Short mmCIF file of C-alpha atoms and ligand atoms in Angstrom, two decimals:
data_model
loop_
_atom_site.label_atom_id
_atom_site.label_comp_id
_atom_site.label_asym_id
_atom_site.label_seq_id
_atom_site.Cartn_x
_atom_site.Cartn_y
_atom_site.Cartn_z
CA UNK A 1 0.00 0.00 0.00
CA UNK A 2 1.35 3.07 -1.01
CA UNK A 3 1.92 6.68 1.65
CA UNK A 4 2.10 4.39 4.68
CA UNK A 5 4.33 4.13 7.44
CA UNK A 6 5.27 1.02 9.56
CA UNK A 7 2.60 3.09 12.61
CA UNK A 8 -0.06 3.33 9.14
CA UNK A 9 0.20 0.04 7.85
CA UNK A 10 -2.62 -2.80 9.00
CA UNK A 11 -4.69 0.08 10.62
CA UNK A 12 -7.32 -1.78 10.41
CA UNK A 13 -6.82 -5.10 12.27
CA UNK A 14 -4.49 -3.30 14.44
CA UNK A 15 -7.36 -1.22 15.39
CA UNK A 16 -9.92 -4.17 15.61
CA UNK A 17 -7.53 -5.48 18.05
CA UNK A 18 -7.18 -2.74 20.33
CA UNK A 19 -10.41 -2.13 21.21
CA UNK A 20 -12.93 -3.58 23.86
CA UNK A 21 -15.56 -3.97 21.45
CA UNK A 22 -14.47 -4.64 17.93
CA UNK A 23 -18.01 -5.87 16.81
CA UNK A 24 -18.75 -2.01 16.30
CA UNK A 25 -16.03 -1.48 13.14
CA UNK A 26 -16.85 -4.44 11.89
CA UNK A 27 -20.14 -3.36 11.84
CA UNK A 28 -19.99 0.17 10.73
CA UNK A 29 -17.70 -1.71 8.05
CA UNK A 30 -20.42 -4.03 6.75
CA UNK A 31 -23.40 -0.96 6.71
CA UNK A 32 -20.71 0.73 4.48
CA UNK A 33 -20.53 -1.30 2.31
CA UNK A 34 -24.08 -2.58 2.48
CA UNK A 35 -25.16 1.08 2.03
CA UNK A 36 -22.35 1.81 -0.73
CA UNK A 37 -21.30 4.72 1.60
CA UNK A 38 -18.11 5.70 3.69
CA UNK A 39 -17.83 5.86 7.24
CA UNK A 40 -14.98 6.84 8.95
CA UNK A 41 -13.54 6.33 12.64
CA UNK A 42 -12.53 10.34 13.50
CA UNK A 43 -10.87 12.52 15.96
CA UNK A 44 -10.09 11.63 19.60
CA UNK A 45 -10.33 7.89 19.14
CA UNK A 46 -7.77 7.63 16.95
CA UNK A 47 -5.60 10.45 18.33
CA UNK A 48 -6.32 8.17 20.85
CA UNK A 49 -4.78 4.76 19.07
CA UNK A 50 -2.08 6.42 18.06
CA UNK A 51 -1.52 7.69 22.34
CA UNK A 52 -1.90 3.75 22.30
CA UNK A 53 -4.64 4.57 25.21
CA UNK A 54 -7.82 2.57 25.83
CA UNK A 55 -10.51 4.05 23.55
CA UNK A 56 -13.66 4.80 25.15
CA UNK A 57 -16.82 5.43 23.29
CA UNK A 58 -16.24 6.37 19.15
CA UNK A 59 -17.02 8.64 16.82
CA UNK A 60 -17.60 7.83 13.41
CA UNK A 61 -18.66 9.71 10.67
CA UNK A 62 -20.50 8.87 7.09
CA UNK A 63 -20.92 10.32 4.13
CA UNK A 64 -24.33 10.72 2.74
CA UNK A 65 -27.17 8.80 4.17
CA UNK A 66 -26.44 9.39 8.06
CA UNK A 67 -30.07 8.31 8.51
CA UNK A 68 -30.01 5.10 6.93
CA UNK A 69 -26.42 4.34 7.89
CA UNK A 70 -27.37 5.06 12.09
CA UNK A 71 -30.31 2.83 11.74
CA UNK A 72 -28.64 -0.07 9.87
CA UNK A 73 -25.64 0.35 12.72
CA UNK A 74 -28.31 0.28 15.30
CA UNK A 75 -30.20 -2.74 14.22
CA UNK A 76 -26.41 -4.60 13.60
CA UNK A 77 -25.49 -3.89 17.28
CA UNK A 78 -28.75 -4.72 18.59
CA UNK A 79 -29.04 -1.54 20.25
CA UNK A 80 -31.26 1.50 19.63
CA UNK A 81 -30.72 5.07 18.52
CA UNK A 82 -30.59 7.45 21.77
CA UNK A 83 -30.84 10.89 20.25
CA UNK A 84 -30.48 12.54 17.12
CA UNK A 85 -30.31 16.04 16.06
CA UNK A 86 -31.52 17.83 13.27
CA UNK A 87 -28.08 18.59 11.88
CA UNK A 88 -27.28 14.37 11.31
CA UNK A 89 -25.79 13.56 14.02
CA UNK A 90 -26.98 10.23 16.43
CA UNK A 91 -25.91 8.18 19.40
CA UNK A 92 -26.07 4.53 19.65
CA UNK A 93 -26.31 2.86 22.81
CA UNK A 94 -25.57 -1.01 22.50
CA UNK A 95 -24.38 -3.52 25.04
CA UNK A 96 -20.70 -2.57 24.75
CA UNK A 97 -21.56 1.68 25.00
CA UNK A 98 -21.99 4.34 23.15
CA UNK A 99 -21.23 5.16 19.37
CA UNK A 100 -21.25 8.37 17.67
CA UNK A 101 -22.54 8.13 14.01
CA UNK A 102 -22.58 12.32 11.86
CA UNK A 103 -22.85 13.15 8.82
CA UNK A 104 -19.99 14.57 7.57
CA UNK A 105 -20.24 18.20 7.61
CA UNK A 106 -18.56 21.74 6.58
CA UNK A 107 -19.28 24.37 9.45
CA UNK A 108 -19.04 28.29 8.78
CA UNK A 109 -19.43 30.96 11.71
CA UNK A 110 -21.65 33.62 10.45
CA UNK A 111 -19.88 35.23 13.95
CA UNK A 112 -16.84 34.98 16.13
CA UNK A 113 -17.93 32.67 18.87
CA UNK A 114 -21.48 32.54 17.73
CA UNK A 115 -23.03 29.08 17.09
CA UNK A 116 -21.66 27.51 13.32
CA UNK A 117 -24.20 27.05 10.56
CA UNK A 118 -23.46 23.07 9.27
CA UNK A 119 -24.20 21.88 5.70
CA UNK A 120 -23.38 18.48 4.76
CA UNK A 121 -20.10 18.11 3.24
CA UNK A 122 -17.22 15.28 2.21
CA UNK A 123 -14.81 13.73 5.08
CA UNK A 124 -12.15 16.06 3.77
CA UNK A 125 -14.61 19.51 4.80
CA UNK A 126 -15.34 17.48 8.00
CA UNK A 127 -11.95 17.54 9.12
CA UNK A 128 -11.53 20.56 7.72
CA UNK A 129 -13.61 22.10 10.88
CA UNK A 130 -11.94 20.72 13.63
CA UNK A 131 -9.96 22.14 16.56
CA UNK A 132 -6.68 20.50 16.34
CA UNK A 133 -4.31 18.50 13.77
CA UNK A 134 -3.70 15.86 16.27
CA UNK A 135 -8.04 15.46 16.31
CA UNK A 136 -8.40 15.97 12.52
CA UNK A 137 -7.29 12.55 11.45
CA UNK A 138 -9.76 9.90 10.18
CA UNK A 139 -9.47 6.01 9.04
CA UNK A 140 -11.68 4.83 6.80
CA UNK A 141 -13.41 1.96 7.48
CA UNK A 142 -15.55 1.58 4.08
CA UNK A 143 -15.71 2.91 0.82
CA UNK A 144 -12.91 3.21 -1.96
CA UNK A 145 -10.11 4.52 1.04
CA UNK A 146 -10.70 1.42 3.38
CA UNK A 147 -8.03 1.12 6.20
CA UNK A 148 -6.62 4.05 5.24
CA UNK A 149 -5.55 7.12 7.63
CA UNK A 150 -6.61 10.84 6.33
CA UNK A 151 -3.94 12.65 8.11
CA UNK A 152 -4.35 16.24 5.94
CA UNK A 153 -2.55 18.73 8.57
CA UNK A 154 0.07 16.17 9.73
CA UNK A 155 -1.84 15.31 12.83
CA UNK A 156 0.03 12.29 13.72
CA UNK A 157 3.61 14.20 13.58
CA UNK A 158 1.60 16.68 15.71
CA UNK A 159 0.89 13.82 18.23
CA UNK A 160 4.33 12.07 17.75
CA UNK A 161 5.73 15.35 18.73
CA UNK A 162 3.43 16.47 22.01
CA UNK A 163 2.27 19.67 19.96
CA UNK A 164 -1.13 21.16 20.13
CA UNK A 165 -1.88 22.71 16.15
CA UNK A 166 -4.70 25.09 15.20
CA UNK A 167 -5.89 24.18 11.62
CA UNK A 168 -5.67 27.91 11.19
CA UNK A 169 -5.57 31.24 12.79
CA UNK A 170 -8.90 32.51 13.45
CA UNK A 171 -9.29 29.06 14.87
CA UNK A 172 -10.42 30.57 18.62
CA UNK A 173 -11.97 33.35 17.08
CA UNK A 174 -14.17 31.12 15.53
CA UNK A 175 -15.02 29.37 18.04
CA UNK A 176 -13.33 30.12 21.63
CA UNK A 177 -14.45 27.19 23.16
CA UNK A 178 -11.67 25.39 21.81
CA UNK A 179 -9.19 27.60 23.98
CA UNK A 180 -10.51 25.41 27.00
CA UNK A 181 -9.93 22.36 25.03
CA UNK A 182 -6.78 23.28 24.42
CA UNK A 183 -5.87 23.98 27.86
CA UNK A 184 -7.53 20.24 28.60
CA UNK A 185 -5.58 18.30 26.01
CA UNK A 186 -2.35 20.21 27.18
CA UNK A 187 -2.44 19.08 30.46
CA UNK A 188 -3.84 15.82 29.57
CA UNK A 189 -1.21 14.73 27.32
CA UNK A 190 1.65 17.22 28.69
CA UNK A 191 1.46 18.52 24.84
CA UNK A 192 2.83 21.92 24.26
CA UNK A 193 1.33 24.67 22.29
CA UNK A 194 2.25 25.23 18.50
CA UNK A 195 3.54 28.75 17.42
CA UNK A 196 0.82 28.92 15.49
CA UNK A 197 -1.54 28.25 18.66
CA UNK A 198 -0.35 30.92 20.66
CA UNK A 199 -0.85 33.61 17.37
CA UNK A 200 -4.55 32.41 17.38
CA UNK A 201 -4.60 32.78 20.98
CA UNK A 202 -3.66 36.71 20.40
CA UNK A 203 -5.51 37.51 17.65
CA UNK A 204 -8.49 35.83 19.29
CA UNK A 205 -7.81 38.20 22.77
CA UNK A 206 -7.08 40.83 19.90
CA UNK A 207 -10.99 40.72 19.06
CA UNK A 208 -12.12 40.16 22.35
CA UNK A 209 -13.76 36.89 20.95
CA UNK A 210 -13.67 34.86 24.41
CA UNK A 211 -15.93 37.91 25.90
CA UNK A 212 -18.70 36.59 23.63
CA UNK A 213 -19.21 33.32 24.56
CA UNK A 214 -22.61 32.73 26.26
CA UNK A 215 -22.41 31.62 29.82
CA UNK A 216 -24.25 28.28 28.51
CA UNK A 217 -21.41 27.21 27.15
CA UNK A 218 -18.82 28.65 29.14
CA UNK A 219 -20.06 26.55 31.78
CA UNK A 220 -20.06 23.29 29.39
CA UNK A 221 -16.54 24.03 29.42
CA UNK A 222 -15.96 24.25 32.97
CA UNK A 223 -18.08 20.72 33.06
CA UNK A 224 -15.67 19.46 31.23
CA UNK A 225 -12.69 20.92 33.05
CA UNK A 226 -13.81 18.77 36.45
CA UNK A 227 -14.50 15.43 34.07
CA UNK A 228 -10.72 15.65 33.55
CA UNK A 229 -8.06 13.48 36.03
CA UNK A 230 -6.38 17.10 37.01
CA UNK A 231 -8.63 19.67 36.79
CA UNK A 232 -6.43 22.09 38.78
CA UNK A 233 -3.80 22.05 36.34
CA UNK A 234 -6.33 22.68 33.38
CA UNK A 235 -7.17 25.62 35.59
CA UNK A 236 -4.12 27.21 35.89
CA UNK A 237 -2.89 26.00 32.54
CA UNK A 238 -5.82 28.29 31.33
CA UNK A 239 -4.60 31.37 33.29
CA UNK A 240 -1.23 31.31 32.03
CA UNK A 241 -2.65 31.12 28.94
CA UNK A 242 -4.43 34.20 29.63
CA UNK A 243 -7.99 32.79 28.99
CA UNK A 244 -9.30 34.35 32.83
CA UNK A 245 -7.72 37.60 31.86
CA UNK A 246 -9.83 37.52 28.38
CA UNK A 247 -12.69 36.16 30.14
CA UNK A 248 -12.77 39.27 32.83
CA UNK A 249 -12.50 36.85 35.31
CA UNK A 250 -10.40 36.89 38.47
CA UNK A 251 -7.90 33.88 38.73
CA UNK A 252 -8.74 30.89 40.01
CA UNK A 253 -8.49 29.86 43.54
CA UNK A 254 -5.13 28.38 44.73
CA UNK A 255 -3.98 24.77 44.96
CA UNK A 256 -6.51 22.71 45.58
CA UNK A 257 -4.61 19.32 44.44
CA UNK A 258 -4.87 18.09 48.15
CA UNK A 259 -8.37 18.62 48.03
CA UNK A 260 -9.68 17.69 45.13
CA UNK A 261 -9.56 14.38 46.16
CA UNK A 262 -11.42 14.30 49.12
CA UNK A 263 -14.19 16.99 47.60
CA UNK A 264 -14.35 14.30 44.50
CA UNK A 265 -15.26 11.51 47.17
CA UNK A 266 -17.41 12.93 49.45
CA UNK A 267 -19.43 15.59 46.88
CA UNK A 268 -21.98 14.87 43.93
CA UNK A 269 -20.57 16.18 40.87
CA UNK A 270 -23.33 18.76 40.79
CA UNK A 271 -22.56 20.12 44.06
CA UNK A 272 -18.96 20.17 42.31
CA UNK A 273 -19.57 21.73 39.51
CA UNK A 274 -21.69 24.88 41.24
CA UNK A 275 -19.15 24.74 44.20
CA UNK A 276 -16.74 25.77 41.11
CA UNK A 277 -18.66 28.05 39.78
CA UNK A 278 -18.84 30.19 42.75
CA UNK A 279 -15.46 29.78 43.84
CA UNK A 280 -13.98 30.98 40.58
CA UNK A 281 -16.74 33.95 40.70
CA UNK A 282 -15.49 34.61 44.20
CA UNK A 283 -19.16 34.85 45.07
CA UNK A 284 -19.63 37.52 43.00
CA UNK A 285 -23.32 37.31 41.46
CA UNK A 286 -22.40 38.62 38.25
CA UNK A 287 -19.51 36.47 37.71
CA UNK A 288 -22.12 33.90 38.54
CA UNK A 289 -24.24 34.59 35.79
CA UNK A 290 -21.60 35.08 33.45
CA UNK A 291 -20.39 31.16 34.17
CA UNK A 292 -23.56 30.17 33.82
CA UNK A 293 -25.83 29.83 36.86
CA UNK A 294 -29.60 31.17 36.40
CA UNK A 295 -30.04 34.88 38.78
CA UNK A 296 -32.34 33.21 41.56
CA UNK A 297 -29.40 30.82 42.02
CA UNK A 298 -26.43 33.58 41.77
CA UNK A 299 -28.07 35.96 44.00
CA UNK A 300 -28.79 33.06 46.75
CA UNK A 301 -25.29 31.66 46.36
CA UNK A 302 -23.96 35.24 46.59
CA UNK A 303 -25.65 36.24 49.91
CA UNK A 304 -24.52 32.99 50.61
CA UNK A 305 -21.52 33.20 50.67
CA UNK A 306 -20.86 36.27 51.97
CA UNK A 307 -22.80 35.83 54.80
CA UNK A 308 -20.13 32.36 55.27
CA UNK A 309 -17.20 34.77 54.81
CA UNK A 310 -18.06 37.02 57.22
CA UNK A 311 -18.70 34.01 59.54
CA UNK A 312 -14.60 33.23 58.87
CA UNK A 313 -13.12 34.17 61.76
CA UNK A 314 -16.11 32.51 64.14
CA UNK A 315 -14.70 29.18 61.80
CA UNK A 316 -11.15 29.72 62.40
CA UNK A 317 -11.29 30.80 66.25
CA UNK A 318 -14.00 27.37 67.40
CA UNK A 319 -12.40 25.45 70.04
CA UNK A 320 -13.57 22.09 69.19
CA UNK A 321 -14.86 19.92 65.69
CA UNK A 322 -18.72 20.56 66.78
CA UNK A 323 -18.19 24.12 66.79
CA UNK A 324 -16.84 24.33 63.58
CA UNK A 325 -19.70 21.63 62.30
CA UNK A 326 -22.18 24.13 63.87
CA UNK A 327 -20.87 27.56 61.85
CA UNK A 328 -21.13 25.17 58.58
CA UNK A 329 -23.79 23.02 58.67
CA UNK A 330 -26.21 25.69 58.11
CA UNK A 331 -24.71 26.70 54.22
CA UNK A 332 -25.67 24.79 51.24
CA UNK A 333 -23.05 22.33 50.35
CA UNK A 334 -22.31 23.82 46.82
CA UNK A 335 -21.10 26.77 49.42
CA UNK A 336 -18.93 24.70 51.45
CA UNK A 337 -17.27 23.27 48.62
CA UNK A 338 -16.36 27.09 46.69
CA UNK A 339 -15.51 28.15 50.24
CA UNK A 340 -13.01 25.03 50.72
CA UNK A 341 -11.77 25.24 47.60
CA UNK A 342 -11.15 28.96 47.82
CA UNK A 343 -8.91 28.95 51.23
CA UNK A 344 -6.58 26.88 50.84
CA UNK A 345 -5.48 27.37 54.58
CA UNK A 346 -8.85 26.25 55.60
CA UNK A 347 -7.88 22.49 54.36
CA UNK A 348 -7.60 20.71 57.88
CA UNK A 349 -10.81 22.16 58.85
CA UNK A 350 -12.03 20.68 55.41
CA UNK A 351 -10.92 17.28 55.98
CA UNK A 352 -12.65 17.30 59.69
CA UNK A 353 -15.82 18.73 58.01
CA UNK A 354 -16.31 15.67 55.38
CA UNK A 355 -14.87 13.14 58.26
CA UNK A 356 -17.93 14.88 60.51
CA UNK A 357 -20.79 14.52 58.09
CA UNK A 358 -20.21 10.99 57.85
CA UNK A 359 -20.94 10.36 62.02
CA UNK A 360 -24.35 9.52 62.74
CA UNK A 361 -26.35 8.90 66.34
CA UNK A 362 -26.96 5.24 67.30
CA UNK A 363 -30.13 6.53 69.59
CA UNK A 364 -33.33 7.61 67.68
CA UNK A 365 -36.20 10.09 68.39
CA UNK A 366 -38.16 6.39 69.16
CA UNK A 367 -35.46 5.68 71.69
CA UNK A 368 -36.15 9.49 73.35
CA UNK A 369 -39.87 8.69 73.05
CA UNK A 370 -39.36 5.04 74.71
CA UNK A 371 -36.69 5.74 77.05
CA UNK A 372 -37.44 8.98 78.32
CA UNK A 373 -40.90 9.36 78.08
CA UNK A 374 -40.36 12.33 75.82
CA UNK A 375 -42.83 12.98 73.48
CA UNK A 376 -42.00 14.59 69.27
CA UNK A 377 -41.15 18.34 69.65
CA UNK A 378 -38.75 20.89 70.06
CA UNK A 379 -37.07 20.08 73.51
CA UNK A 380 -36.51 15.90 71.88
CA UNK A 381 -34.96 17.86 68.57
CA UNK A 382 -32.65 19.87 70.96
CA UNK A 383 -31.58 17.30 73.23
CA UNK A 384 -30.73 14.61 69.94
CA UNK A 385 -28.82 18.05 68.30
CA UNK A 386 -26.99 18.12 71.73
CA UNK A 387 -25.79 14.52 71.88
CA UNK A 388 -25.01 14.64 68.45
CA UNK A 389 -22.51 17.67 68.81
CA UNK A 390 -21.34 15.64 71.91
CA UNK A 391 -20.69 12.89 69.16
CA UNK A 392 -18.68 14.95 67.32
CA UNK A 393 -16.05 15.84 70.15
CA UNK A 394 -15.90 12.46 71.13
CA UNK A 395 -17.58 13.37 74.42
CA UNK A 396 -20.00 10.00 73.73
CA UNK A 397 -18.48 6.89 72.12
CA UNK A 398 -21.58 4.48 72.09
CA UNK A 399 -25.21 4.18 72.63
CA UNK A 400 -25.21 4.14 76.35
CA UNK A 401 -23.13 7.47 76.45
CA UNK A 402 -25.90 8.82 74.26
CA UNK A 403 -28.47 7.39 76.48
CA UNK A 404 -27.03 9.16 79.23
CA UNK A 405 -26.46 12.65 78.02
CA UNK A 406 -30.01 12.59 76.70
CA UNK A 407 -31.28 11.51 80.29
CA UNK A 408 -29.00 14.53 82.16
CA UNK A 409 -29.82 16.91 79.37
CA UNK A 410 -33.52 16.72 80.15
CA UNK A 411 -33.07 16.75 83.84
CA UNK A 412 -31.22 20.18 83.28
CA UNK A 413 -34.15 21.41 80.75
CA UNK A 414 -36.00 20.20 83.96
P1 ATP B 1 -12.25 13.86 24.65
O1 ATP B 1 -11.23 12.79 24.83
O2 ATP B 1 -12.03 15.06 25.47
O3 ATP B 1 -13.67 13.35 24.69
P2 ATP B 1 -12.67 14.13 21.86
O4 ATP B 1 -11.60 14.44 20.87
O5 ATP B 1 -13.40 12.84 21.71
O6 ATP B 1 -11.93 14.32 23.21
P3 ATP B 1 -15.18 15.57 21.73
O7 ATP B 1 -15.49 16.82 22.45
O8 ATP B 1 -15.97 14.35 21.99
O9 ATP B 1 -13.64 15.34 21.92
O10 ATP B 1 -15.27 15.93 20.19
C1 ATP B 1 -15.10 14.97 19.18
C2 ATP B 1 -14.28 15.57 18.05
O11 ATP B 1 -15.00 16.66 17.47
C3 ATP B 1 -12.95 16.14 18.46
O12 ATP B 1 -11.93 15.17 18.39
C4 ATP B 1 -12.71 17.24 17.46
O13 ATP B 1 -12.18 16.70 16.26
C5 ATP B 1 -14.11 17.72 17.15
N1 ATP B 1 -14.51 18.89 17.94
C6 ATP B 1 -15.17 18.90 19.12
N2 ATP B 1 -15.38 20.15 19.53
C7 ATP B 1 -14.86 20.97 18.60
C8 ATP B 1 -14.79 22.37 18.44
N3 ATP B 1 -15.27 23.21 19.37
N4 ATP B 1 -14.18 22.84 17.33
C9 ATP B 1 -13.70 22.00 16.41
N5 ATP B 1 -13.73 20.68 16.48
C10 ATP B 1 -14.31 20.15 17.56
#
């Protein structure tokens, strides 16, 4: 086969082999060339193949009849098409995952950072829209190129190298969105930026093009950010790049490596996400609603946390875990998270705080109620709140100690 390499050659079976679920080529292969159309494997999993990492879900893309071809692929998996959009694209869930099946498409920007308008177009336009050489590489998996790679902006010496590529200039001013990708893949793969990344990075701060992205997609991107294994480093990555400073946004908050970890375990990734949000808008409701979050939400996560900064120094000065439990229990979680993340010298109290909200009583109200003779109300919800602080210093270790503070508790109340 001619314009290989030793890495081209056998794409095909070497790619059937490295995957967990090879019946999905061979099938996209076979509705090819049942279909008499081409469908292509594109972007990250094969920048992926080439990494030689595991490749999650794919993305494949067809020429001409996207309908029939995602329906055919559907029925061959035994699986069922998701979702679909108007502009030809589908997913496919089957027993092995998801697939990705588009029509191949051209995409102009009537805009800088607006949404493109898509027409359908060969493989060549198709990879003529994306974000990076190194994600603008196709094989073909039917159709006159079969096991070929389409490598047209040297992607793979892109990849070989650890170099991050721009098809062309006004690549973010097209679409600034990509500047946070870029900031992922960098850190991801420790790839460096291309000379001719950092000249689209100036002409796109040049036009002020990051300043128009709507906050519903600047907090896609920040979504994405925390899906990565180091968010932190995409994070500052992004500052140095100079992204904040375009955005109008402050930088983020400091180190939070140690952290992360323990937020990651103990916090939905909702709670994460917004606890983000607010601690890169440092509160601030209009940062708030320019990353994203809807104004009933910014304004109550604003008072918020204001009201928990002000509390600060009634945090820093409590003599003893239930004190501390006490000042925070009261603020919404996403709060306690932005807070956390935002001082980093608050980390021990952090740590105590997640290692707190796991303790629980071993007495019930039913116990009060049997034990005590006291009856559902306010004193039994102040004397269980007592014991439970008690709990949390350590001052009770088991039932019976609960028992027993309960009982001298409502002797005191008398
Ligand atoms: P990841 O590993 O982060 O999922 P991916 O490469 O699969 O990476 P997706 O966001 O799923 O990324 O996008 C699939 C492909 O679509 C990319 O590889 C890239 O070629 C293209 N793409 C996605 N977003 C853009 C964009 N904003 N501009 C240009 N091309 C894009």
């Amino acid at each position: 086969m001619k314009n290989t390499t030793p890495e081209t050659e056998n794409l095909y079976p070497k790619l059937l082999t490295s995957l967990d679920h090879p019946e999905v080529l061979l099938a996209a292969t076979e509705v090819g060339e049942e279909l008499g159309c081409s469908i292509y494997l594109v972007g990250g999993p094969v920048r992926d193949f080439f990494l030689g990492r595991r490749l999650k879900d794919l993305d494949l893309v067809v020429e001409e009849k996207a309908d029939a071809a995602a329906k055919a692929l559907a029925r061959k998996l035994s699986g069922r098409i998701k979702s679909h959009s108007p502009f030809g694209t589908f997913k496919i869930v089957y027993s092995g995952g998801e697939v990705d099946l588009a029509m191949a498409r051209r995409e102009t920007y009537p805009a800088p950072a607006a949404l493109p308008r898509v027409e359908p177009a060969s493989i060549d336009e198709d990879l003529h829209r994306r974000d990076f050489t190194a994600n603008a590489m196709a094989v073909a998996l039917s159709g006159p190129r079969r096991g070929r790679l389409l490598d047209p902006f040297s992607g793979l010496a892109d990849l070989r190298e650890g170099v991050l590529r721009v098809l062309h200039l006004d690549s973010f001013v097209d679409d600034p969105t990509r500047i946070f990708r870029a900031g992922r893949y960098a850190v991801r793969f420790g790839w460096a930026l291309a000379e001719e990344t950092l000249q689209a990075l100036g002409r796109a701060y040049r036009t002020q093009a990051p300043l128009r992205l709507s906050p519903a997609r600047i907090l896609g991107e920040i979504k994405r950010i925390l899906e990565e294994p180091d968010p932190e480093n995409v994070l500052r990555c992004l500052e140095i790049m100079g992204l904040w400073l375009a955005l109008e946004l402050p930088p983020p908050p400091e180190h939070f490596s140690s952290l992360w970890p323990i937020l990651r375990r103990n916090l939905p990734t909702r709670t994460l996400l917004k606890g983000m949000i607010i601690a890169l808008a440092h509160g601030e409701s209009y940062l708030l609603l320019r990353l994203g979050l809807q104004p009933g939400e910014a304004e109550r996560y604003s008072r918020s946390w204001e009201e928990l900064c002000r509390h600060s120094p009634e945090l820093t000065r409590a003599s003893s875990p239930s004190r501390r439990y006490r000042v925070l229990e009261t603020y919404p979680p996403e709060i306690i998270c932005a807070y956390f993340l935002h001082y980093k010298e608050l980390e021990y109290i952090a740590k105590e705080y997640f290692k707190l909200k796991n303790i629980s009583l071993e007495i019930s109200g039913k116990d009060l109620k049997r034990e005590l003779g006291l009856t559902p109300g306010p004193l039994l919800g102040r004397i269980l709140k007592e014991v439970f602080y008690a709990r949390l210093d350590g001052r009770v270790k088991n039932r019976e100690d609960e028992l027993r503070l309960a009982r001298e508790l409502l002797a005191r109340e008398g």
